[in-house]
């Protein structure tokens, strides 16, 4: 059974860098899938932060203005998120998730299948 | 601001059918597969539907998904009190090269 567990400081000061780690058990990060982060501000909806595939291919949400960096450590089987120059707007529950991506081209039209099939329980981060 | 629009709330009596819509555009729902997530209170989201209409193992068949053009729909029958949750649609946006979530719909059992 694949399990993900987020960890990190519950409180970060404004302008500092937030660092979170997600430990993965039951599946090797280097065996496939994208791995990434989603956050949810208090009382609000879900926001996709980004994902990475085997240390190379990665995607990031431009709404974060290049402040987010996602990396994987295959030796520890974990992924990390660093979010720089945080403000109160970055206060949220942060989830890590395994993310499936499939890209097809049918009759010259591109189709993507992308979804999060395994989620961690989330970790709350307050910026104050 | 999300590019996928859902009704803020839906309510129905126990045993009734619920339908949640998700409206997008050609760069997201129109050309890509849709997934749906259930978020029970104070818990992490859970995958309900992927590839428009596929259920992961363990999801009951009273949950179903469909897609037509630039809109998608989540249906579930036999509404139960345990279904009270927030529901989110999501898909890849080919223009933005990011995954986008819908605005979310809160389901209330009357």
PDB file of C-alpha atoms in Angstrom:
ATOM      1  CA  UNK A   1       0.000   0.000   0.000  1.00  0.00           C
ATOM      2  CA  UNK A   2       1.437   3.326  -1.081  1.00  0.00           C
ATOM      3  CA  UNK A   3       1.565   5.928   1.677  1.00  0.00           C
ATOM      4  CA  UNK A   4       2.779   9.519   1.709  1.00  0.00           C
ATOM      5  CA  UNK A   5       3.603  11.556   4.816  1.00  0.00           C
ATOM      6  CA  UNK A   6       4.348  15.264   4.807  1.00  0.00           C
ATOM      7  CA  UNK A   7       6.555  16.913   7.401  1.00  0.00           C
ATOM      8  CA  UNK A   8       7.874  20.388   8.050  1.00  0.00           C
ATOM      9  CA  UNK A   9       7.695  23.423  10.326  1.00  0.00           C
ATOM     10  CA  UNK A  10       4.205  24.495  11.248  1.00  0.00           C
ATOM     11  CA  UNK A  11       5.244  28.144  11.451  1.00  0.00           C
ATOM     12  CA  UNK A  12       7.359  30.197   9.056  1.00  0.00           C
ATOM     13  CA  UNK A  13       8.170  33.893   9.219  1.00  0.00           C
ATOM     14  CA  UNK A  14       7.283  36.221   6.329  1.00  0.00           C
ATOM     15  CA  UNK A  15      10.039  36.576   3.687  1.00  0.00           C
ATOM     16  CA  UNK A  16      11.665  33.293   4.772  1.00  0.00           C
ATOM     17  CA  UNK A  17      11.783  30.018   2.830  1.00  0.00           C
ATOM     18  CA  UNK A  18       9.329  27.229   3.576  1.00  0.00           C
ATOM     19  CA  UNK A  19      10.764  23.713   3.341  1.00  0.00           C
ATOM     20  CA  UNK A  20       8.582  20.603   3.367  1.00  0.00           C
ATOM     21  CA  UNK A  21       9.401  16.936   2.930  1.00  0.00           C
ATOM     22  CA  UNK A  22       7.185  14.049   1.859  1.00  0.00           C
ATOM     23  CA  UNK A  23       8.261  10.525   2.726  1.00  0.00           C
ATOM     24  CA  UNK A  24       6.970   7.788   0.418  1.00  0.00           C
ATOM     25  CA  UNK A  25       6.500   4.188   1.520  1.00  0.00           C
ATOM     26  CA  UNK A  26       5.221   1.191  -0.393  1.00  0.00           C
ATOM     27  CA  UNK A  27       6.471   2.449  -3.774  1.00  0.00           C
ATOM     28  CA  UNK A  28       9.796   3.571  -5.196  1.00  0.00           C
ATOM     29  CA  UNK A  29       9.802   7.172  -6.387  1.00  0.00           C
ATOM     30  CA  UNK A  30      12.137   6.211  -9.210  1.00  0.00           C
ATOM     31  CA  UNK A  31       9.715   3.585 -10.559  1.00  0.00           C
ATOM     32  CA  UNK A  32       7.528   6.038 -12.405  1.00  0.00           C
ATOM     33  CA  UNK A  33       4.767   8.584 -11.837  1.00  0.00           C
ATOM     34  CA  UNK A  34       5.091  12.260 -11.247  1.00  0.00           C
ATOM     35  CA  UNK A  35       5.304  13.386  -7.626  1.00  0.00           C
ATOM     36  CA  UNK A  36       4.226  16.771  -6.448  1.00  0.00           C
ATOM     37  CA  UNK A  37       2.440  19.208  -4.193  1.00  0.00           C
ATOM     38  CA  UNK A  38      -1.000  20.750  -3.804  1.00  0.00           C
ATOM     39  CA  UNK A  39      -2.044  23.322  -1.225  1.00  0.00           C
ATOM     40  CA  UNK A  40      -5.296  24.560   0.274  1.00  0.00           C
ATOM     41  CA  UNK A  41      -5.562  27.912   2.076  1.00  0.00           C
ATOM     42  CA  UNK A  42      -7.946  27.967   5.050  1.00  0.00           C
ATOM     43  CA  UNK A  43     -11.553  27.779   3.863  1.00  0.00           C
ATOM     44  CA  UNK A  44     -10.553  27.814   0.194  1.00  0.00           C
ATOM     45  CA  UNK A  45     -10.124  25.433  -2.714  1.00  0.00           C
ATOM     46  CA  UNK A  46      -7.243  23.338  -3.959  1.00  0.00           C
ATOM     47  CA  UNK A  47      -4.259  24.838  -5.773  1.00  0.00           C
ATOM     48  CA  UNK A  48      -1.793  22.682  -7.715  1.00  0.00           C
ATOM     49  CA  UNK A  49       1.790  23.766  -7.019  1.00  0.00           C
ATOM     50  CA  UNK A  50       3.752  21.491  -9.331  1.00  0.00           C
ATOM     51  CA  UNK A  51       5.295  18.095  -9.904  1.00  0.00           C
ATOM     52  CA  UNK A  52       8.497  16.319 -10.907  1.00  0.00           C
ATOM     53  CA  UNK A  53       9.357  13.073 -12.687  1.00  0.00           C
ATOM     54  CA  UNK A  54      12.560  11.286 -11.746  1.00  0.00           C
ATOM     55  CA  UNK A  55      14.598  14.476 -11.097  1.00  0.00           C
ATOM     56  CA  UNK A  56      14.237  15.733 -14.642  1.00  0.00           C
ATOM     57  CA  UNK A  57      10.898  16.585 -16.132  1.00  0.00           C
ATOM     58  CA  UNK A  58       8.963  19.027 -13.968  1.00  0.00           C
ATOM     59  CA  UNK A  59       6.043  21.416 -14.079  1.00  0.00           C
ATOM     60  CA  UNK A  60       5.337  24.407 -11.878  1.00  0.00           C
ATOM     61  CA  UNK A  61       2.347  26.658 -11.434  1.00  0.00           C
ATOM     62  CA  UNK A  62       3.318  30.123 -12.757  1.00  0.00           C
ATOM     63  CA  UNK A  63       0.992  31.707 -10.202  1.00  0.00           C
ATOM     64  CA  UNK A  64       3.766  31.145  -7.666  1.00  0.00           C
ATOM     65  CA  UNK A  65       6.126  33.264  -9.761  1.00  0.00           C
ATOM     66  CA  UNK A  66       9.066  30.824  -9.688  1.00  0.00           C
ATOM     67  CA  UNK A  67       9.156  30.790  -5.871  1.00  0.00           C
ATOM     68  CA  UNK A  68       8.508  27.050  -5.700  1.00  0.00           C
ATOM     69  CA  UNK A  69      11.148  24.377  -6.218  1.00  0.00           C
ATOM     70  CA  UNK A  70      10.327  20.669  -6.147  1.00  0.00           C
ATOM     71  CA  UNK A  71      12.958  17.968  -5.906  1.00  0.00           C
ATOM     72  CA  UNK A  72      13.217  14.244  -5.232  1.00  0.00           C
ATOM     73  CA  UNK A  73      15.781  12.261  -3.274  1.00  0.00           C
ATOM     74  CA  UNK A  74      15.625   8.708  -4.587  1.00  0.00           C
ATOM     75  CA  UNK A  75      18.055   7.442  -1.928  1.00  0.00           C
ATOM     76  CA  UNK A  76      15.596   8.501   0.779  1.00  0.00           C
ATOM     77  CA  UNK A  77      12.505   7.886  -1.366  1.00  0.00           C
ATOM     78  CA  UNK A  78      11.153  11.316  -0.597  1.00  0.00           C
ATOM     79  CA  UNK A  79      10.243  14.532  -2.325  1.00  0.00           C
ATOM     80  CA  UNK A  80      10.648  18.085  -1.149  1.00  0.00           C
ATOM     81  CA  UNK A  81       9.136  21.504  -1.650  1.00  0.00           C
ATOM     82  CA  UNK A  82      10.913  24.779  -1.102  1.00  0.00           C
ATOM     83  CA  UNK A  83       8.846  27.959  -1.316  1.00  0.00           C
ATOM     84  CA  UNK A  84      10.796  31.172  -1.023  1.00  0.00           C
ATOM     85  CA  UNK A  85       9.787  34.673   0.094  1.00  0.00           C
ATOM     86  CA  UNK A  86       6.636  33.476   1.806  1.00  0.00           C
ATOM     87  CA  UNK A  87       3.827  35.796   2.829  1.00  0.00           C
ATOM     88  CA  UNK A  88       0.612  35.318   4.768  1.00  0.00           C
ATOM     89  CA  UNK A  89      -1.017  34.268   1.486  1.00  0.00           C
ATOM     90  CA  UNK A  90       1.091  31.093   1.595  1.00  0.00           C
ATOM     91  CA  UNK A  91      -0.637  29.940   4.789  1.00  0.00           C
ATOM     92  CA  UNK A  92      -2.279  26.659   3.849  1.00  0.00           C
ATOM     93  CA  UNK A  93      -2.465  22.928   4.271  1.00  0.00           C
ATOM     94  CA  UNK A  94       0.162  21.436   1.971  1.00  0.00           C
ATOM     95  CA  UNK A  95      -0.426  17.982   0.467  1.00  0.00           C
ATOM     96  CA  UNK A  96       1.991  15.792  -1.418  1.00  0.00           C
ATOM     97  CA  UNK A  97       0.538  13.395  -3.959  1.00  0.00           C
ATOM     98  CA  UNK A  98       1.486  10.777  -6.498  1.00  0.00           C
ATOM     99  CA  UNK A  99       0.473  12.057  -9.904  1.00  0.00           C
ATOM    100  CA  UNK A 100      -0.219  10.073 -13.037  1.00  0.00           C
ATOM    101  CA  UNK A 101       0.392  11.585 -16.454  1.00  0.00           C
ATOM    102  CA  UNK A 102      -0.257  10.129 -19.897  1.00  0.00           C
ATOM    103  CA  UNK A 103       0.156  12.037 -23.138  1.00  0.00           C
ATOM    104  CA  UNK A 104      -1.457  10.829 -26.357  1.00  0.00           C
ATOM    105  CA  UNK A 105      -1.470  12.273 -29.840  1.00  0.00           C
ATOM    106  CA  UNK A 106      -4.451  11.097 -31.859  1.00  0.00           C
ATOM    107  CA  UNK A 107      -4.873  12.375 -35.398  1.00  0.00           C
ATOM    108  CA  UNK A 108      -2.411  15.202 -34.574  1.00  0.00           C
ATOM    109  CA  UNK A 109      -4.445  16.291 -31.537  1.00  0.00           C
ATOM    110  CA  UNK A 110      -2.766  16.176 -28.145  1.00  0.00           C
ATOM    111  CA  UNK A 111      -4.617  14.690 -25.161  1.00  0.00           C
ATOM    112  CA  UNK A 112      -3.442  14.574 -21.553  1.00  0.00           C
ATOM    113  CA  UNK A 113      -4.587  12.349 -18.743  1.00  0.00           C
ATOM    114  CA  UNK A 114      -3.372  13.705 -15.398  1.00  0.00           C
ATOM    115  CA  UNK A 115      -4.629  12.939 -11.925  1.00  0.00           C
ATOM    116  CA  UNK A 116      -3.556  12.493  -8.315  1.00  0.00           C
ATOM    117  CA  UNK A 117      -4.212   8.933  -7.172  1.00  0.00           C
ATOM    118  CA  UNK A 118      -2.513   8.835  -3.757  1.00  0.00           C
ATOM    119  CA  UNK A 119      -2.446  11.728  -1.306  1.00  0.00           C
ATOM    120  CA  UNK A 120      -0.698  12.411   1.952  1.00  0.00           C
ATOM    121  CA  UNK A 121      -2.716  13.580   4.953  1.00  0.00           C
ATOM    122  CA  UNK A 122      -1.363  17.102   4.646  1.00  0.00           C
ATOM    123  CA  UNK A 123       0.633  19.408   6.862  1.00  0.00           C
ATOM    124  CA  UNK A 124      -0.483  22.846   8.032  1.00  0.00           C
ATOM    125  CA  UNK A 125       1.838  25.779   7.496  1.00  0.00           C
ATOM    126  CA  UNK A 126       1.215  29.179   9.014  1.00  0.00           C
ATOM    127  CA  UNK A 127       3.170  32.198   7.825  1.00  0.00           C
ATOM    128  CA  UNK A 128       3.331  34.706  10.631  1.00  0.00           C
TER     129      UNK A 128
ATOM    130  CA  UNK B   1      -8.765  32.192  -9.863  1.00  0.00           C
ATOM    131  CA  UNK B   2      -9.672  28.770 -11.259  1.00  0.00           C
ATOM    132  CA  UNK B   3     -10.332  28.209 -14.946  1.00  0.00           C
ATOM    133  CA  UNK B   4     -12.827  25.454 -14.114  1.00  0.00           C
ATOM    134  CA  UNK B   5     -16.200  26.528 -12.743  1.00  0.00           C
ATOM    135  CA  UNK B   6     -18.389  24.458 -10.431  1.00  0.00           C
ATOM    136  CA  UNK B   7     -21.578  25.365  -8.560  1.00  0.00           C
ATOM    137  CA  UNK B   8     -20.657  26.433  -5.006  1.00  0.00           C
ATOM    138  CA  UNK B   9     -23.151  24.117  -3.384  1.00  0.00           C
ATOM    139  CA  UNK B  10     -25.615  21.342  -4.063  1.00  0.00           C
ATOM    140  CA  UNK B  11     -28.067  19.781  -1.630  1.00  0.00           C
ATOM    141  CA  UNK B  12     -30.417  16.818  -1.744  1.00  0.00           C
ATOM    142  CA  UNK B  13     -32.263  14.422   0.519  1.00  0.00           C
ATOM    143  CA  UNK B  14     -30.895  11.020   1.441  1.00  0.00           C
ATOM    144  CA  UNK B  15     -31.342   8.503  -1.338  1.00  0.00           C
ATOM    145  CA  UNK B  16     -31.606  11.161  -4.030  1.00  0.00           C
ATOM    146  CA  UNK B  17     -29.303  11.720  -7.002  1.00  0.00           C
ATOM    147  CA  UNK B  18     -26.755  14.539  -7.101  1.00  0.00           C
ATOM    148  CA  UNK B  19     -25.222  16.073 -10.195  1.00  0.00           C
ATOM    149  CA  UNK B  20     -22.208  18.389 -10.105  1.00  0.00           C
ATOM    150  CA  UNK B  21     -21.093  20.244 -13.208  1.00  0.00           C
ATOM    151  CA  UNK B  22     -17.603  21.426 -14.130  1.00  0.00           C
ATOM    152  CA  UNK B  23     -17.246  23.950 -16.921  1.00  0.00           C
ATOM    153  CA  UNK B  24     -13.989  24.783 -18.668  1.00  0.00           C
ATOM    154  CA  UNK B  25     -12.579  25.497 -22.089  1.00  0.00           C
ATOM    155  CA  UNK B  26     -10.917  23.951 -25.117  1.00  0.00           C
ATOM    156  CA  UNK B  27      -7.407  24.032 -23.607  1.00  0.00           C
ATOM    157  CA  UNK B  28      -8.430  22.029 -20.553  1.00  0.00           C
ATOM    158  CA  UNK B  29     -11.608  19.931 -20.422  1.00  0.00           C
ATOM    159  CA  UNK B  30     -12.149  20.191 -24.168  1.00  0.00           C
ATOM    160  CA  UNK B  31      -9.003  18.262 -25.061  1.00  0.00           C
ATOM    161  CA  UNK B  32      -7.981  16.441 -21.882  1.00  0.00           C
ATOM    162  CA  UNK B  33      -9.301  13.896 -19.428  1.00  0.00           C
ATOM    163  CA  UNK B  34     -11.129  14.966 -16.278  1.00  0.00           C
ATOM    164  CA  UNK B  35     -10.729  13.654 -12.737  1.00  0.00           C
ATOM    165  CA  UNK B  36     -12.902  14.182  -9.647  1.00  0.00           C
ATOM    166  CA  UNK B  37     -11.922  14.336  -5.983  1.00  0.00           C
ATOM    167  CA  UNK B  38     -13.914  14.000  -2.774  1.00  0.00           C
ATOM    168  CA  UNK B  39     -12.729  15.882   0.301  1.00  0.00           C
ATOM    169  CA  UNK B  40     -14.499  14.874   3.492  1.00  0.00           C
ATOM    170  CA  UNK B  41     -14.323  17.414   6.335  1.00  0.00           C
ATOM    171  CA  UNK B  42     -10.822  17.832   7.779  1.00  0.00           C
ATOM    172  CA  UNK B  43      -9.328  15.152   5.524  1.00  0.00           C
ATOM    173  CA  UNK B  44      -7.182  14.984   2.407  1.00  0.00           C
ATOM    174  CA  UNK B  45      -8.862  14.763  -0.995  1.00  0.00           C
ATOM    175  CA  UNK B  46      -9.477  11.324  -2.447  1.00  0.00           C
ATOM    176  CA  UNK B  47      -9.593  10.350  -6.124  1.00  0.00           C
ATOM    177  CA  UNK B  48     -13.149   9.427  -7.143  1.00  0.00           C
ATOM    178  CA  UNK B  49     -13.049   9.404 -10.944  1.00  0.00           C
ATOM    179  CA  UNK B  50     -10.214   9.570 -13.457  1.00  0.00           C
ATOM    180  CA  UNK B  51     -10.094   9.649 -17.271  1.00  0.00           C
ATOM    181  CA  UNK B  52     -13.587  11.186 -17.351  1.00  0.00           C
ATOM    182  CA  UNK B  53     -15.474   8.083 -16.209  1.00  0.00           C
ATOM    183  CA  UNK B  54     -13.141   5.525 -14.646  1.00  0.00           C
ATOM    184  CA  UNK B  55     -13.435   4.571 -10.989  1.00  0.00           C
ATOM    185  CA  UNK B  56     -10.381   3.578  -8.945  1.00  0.00           C
ATOM    186  CA  UNK B  57     -10.578   0.327  -7.056  1.00  0.00           C
ATOM    187  CA  UNK B  58     -12.818   0.674  -4.005  1.00  0.00           C
ATOM    188  CA  UNK B  59     -15.002   3.513  -5.302  1.00  0.00           C
ATOM    189  CA  UNK B  60     -18.644   2.359  -5.437  1.00  0.00           C
ATOM    190  CA  UNK B  61     -20.443   2.351  -8.773  1.00  0.00           C
ATOM    191  CA  UNK B  62     -23.025   4.836  -7.542  1.00  0.00           C
ATOM    192  CA  UNK B  63     -20.397   7.454  -8.456  1.00  0.00           C
ATOM    193  CA  UNK B  64     -20.067   8.115 -12.179  1.00  0.00           C
ATOM    194  CA  UNK B  65     -18.465  10.719 -14.395  1.00  0.00           C
ATOM    195  CA  UNK B  66     -18.977  11.948 -17.922  1.00  0.00           C
ATOM    196  CA  UNK B  67     -17.684  14.601 -20.282  1.00  0.00           C
ATOM    197  CA  UNK B  68     -19.171  16.445 -23.218  1.00  0.00           C
ATOM    198  CA  UNK B  69     -17.301  19.161 -25.059  1.00  0.00           C
ATOM    199  CA  UNK B  70     -15.855  21.603 -22.549  1.00  0.00           C
ATOM    200  CA  UNK B  71     -17.945  20.429 -19.584  1.00  0.00           C
ATOM    201  CA  UNK B  72     -17.829  17.464 -17.272  1.00  0.00           C
ATOM    202  CA  UNK B  73     -20.312  16.037 -14.801  1.00  0.00           C
ATOM    203  CA  UNK B  74     -20.098  13.980 -11.638  1.00  0.00           C
ATOM    204  CA  UNK B  75     -23.209  12.041 -10.701  1.00  0.00           C
ATOM    205  CA  UNK B  76     -23.897  10.030  -7.622  1.00  0.00           C
ATOM    206  CA  UNK B  77     -27.008   8.183  -6.696  1.00  0.00           C
ATOM    207  CA  UNK B  78     -28.357   6.984  -3.378  1.00  0.00           C
ATOM    208  CA  UNK B  79     -27.063  10.015  -1.483  1.00  0.00           C
ATOM    209  CA  UNK B  80     -25.835   9.191   2.019  1.00  0.00           C
ATOM    210  CA  UNK B  81     -24.924  11.385   4.978  1.00  0.00           C
ATOM    211  CA  UNK B  82     -21.347  10.143   4.554  1.00  0.00           C
ATOM    212  CA  UNK B  83     -21.273  11.832   1.128  1.00  0.00           C
ATOM    213  CA  UNK B  84     -21.321  15.286   2.698  1.00  0.00           C
ATOM    214  CA  UNK B  85     -18.074  16.712   1.444  1.00  0.00           C
ATOM    215  CA  UNK B  86     -16.442  19.097  -0.987  1.00  0.00           C
ATOM    216  CA  UNK B  87     -16.041  17.812  -4.527  1.00  0.00           C
ATOM    217  CA  UNK B  88     -13.462  19.102  -7.003  1.00  0.00           C
ATOM    218  CA  UNK B  89     -12.993  18.475 -10.699  1.00  0.00           C
ATOM    219  CA  UNK B  90      -9.562  18.766 -12.261  1.00  0.00           C
ATOM    220  CA  UNK B  91      -7.747  18.411 -15.543  1.00  0.00           C
ATOM    221  CA  UNK B  92      -4.580  19.316 -17.372  1.00  0.00           C
ATOM    222  CA  UNK B  93      -4.549  22.702 -19.086  1.00  0.00           C
ATOM    223  CA  UNK B  94      -2.522  22.385 -22.290  1.00  0.00           C
ATOM    224  CA  UNK B  95      -2.095  26.133 -22.753  1.00  0.00           C
ATOM    225  CA  UNK B  96      -0.800  26.757 -19.241  1.00  0.00           C
ATOM    226  CA  UNK B  97       0.998  23.364 -18.887  1.00  0.00           C
ATOM    227  CA  UNK B  98      -0.385  22.973 -15.395  1.00  0.00           C
ATOM    228  CA  UNK B  99      -3.047  20.956 -13.629  1.00  0.00           C
ATOM    229  CA  UNK B 100      -6.105  22.992 -12.730  1.00  0.00           C
ATOM    230  CA  UNK B 101      -8.761  22.301 -10.115  1.00  0.00           C
ATOM    231  CA  UNK B 102     -12.350  23.401 -10.234  1.00  0.00           C
ATOM    232  CA  UNK B 103     -13.718  25.921  -7.755  1.00  0.00           C
ATOM    233  CA  UNK B 104     -15.235  23.139  -5.664  1.00  0.00           C
ATOM    234  CA  UNK B 105     -18.793  22.151  -4.752  1.00  0.00           C
ATOM    235  CA  UNK B 106     -20.052  21.556  -1.242  1.00  0.00           C
ATOM    236  CA  UNK B 107     -22.617  18.763  -1.073  1.00  0.00           C
ATOM    237  CA  UNK B 108     -25.116  18.881   1.766  1.00  0.00           C
ATOM    238  CA  UNK B 109     -27.493  16.093   2.688  1.00  0.00           C
ATOM    239  CA  UNK B 110     -30.819  17.536   3.791  1.00  0.00           C
TER     240      UNK B 110
END
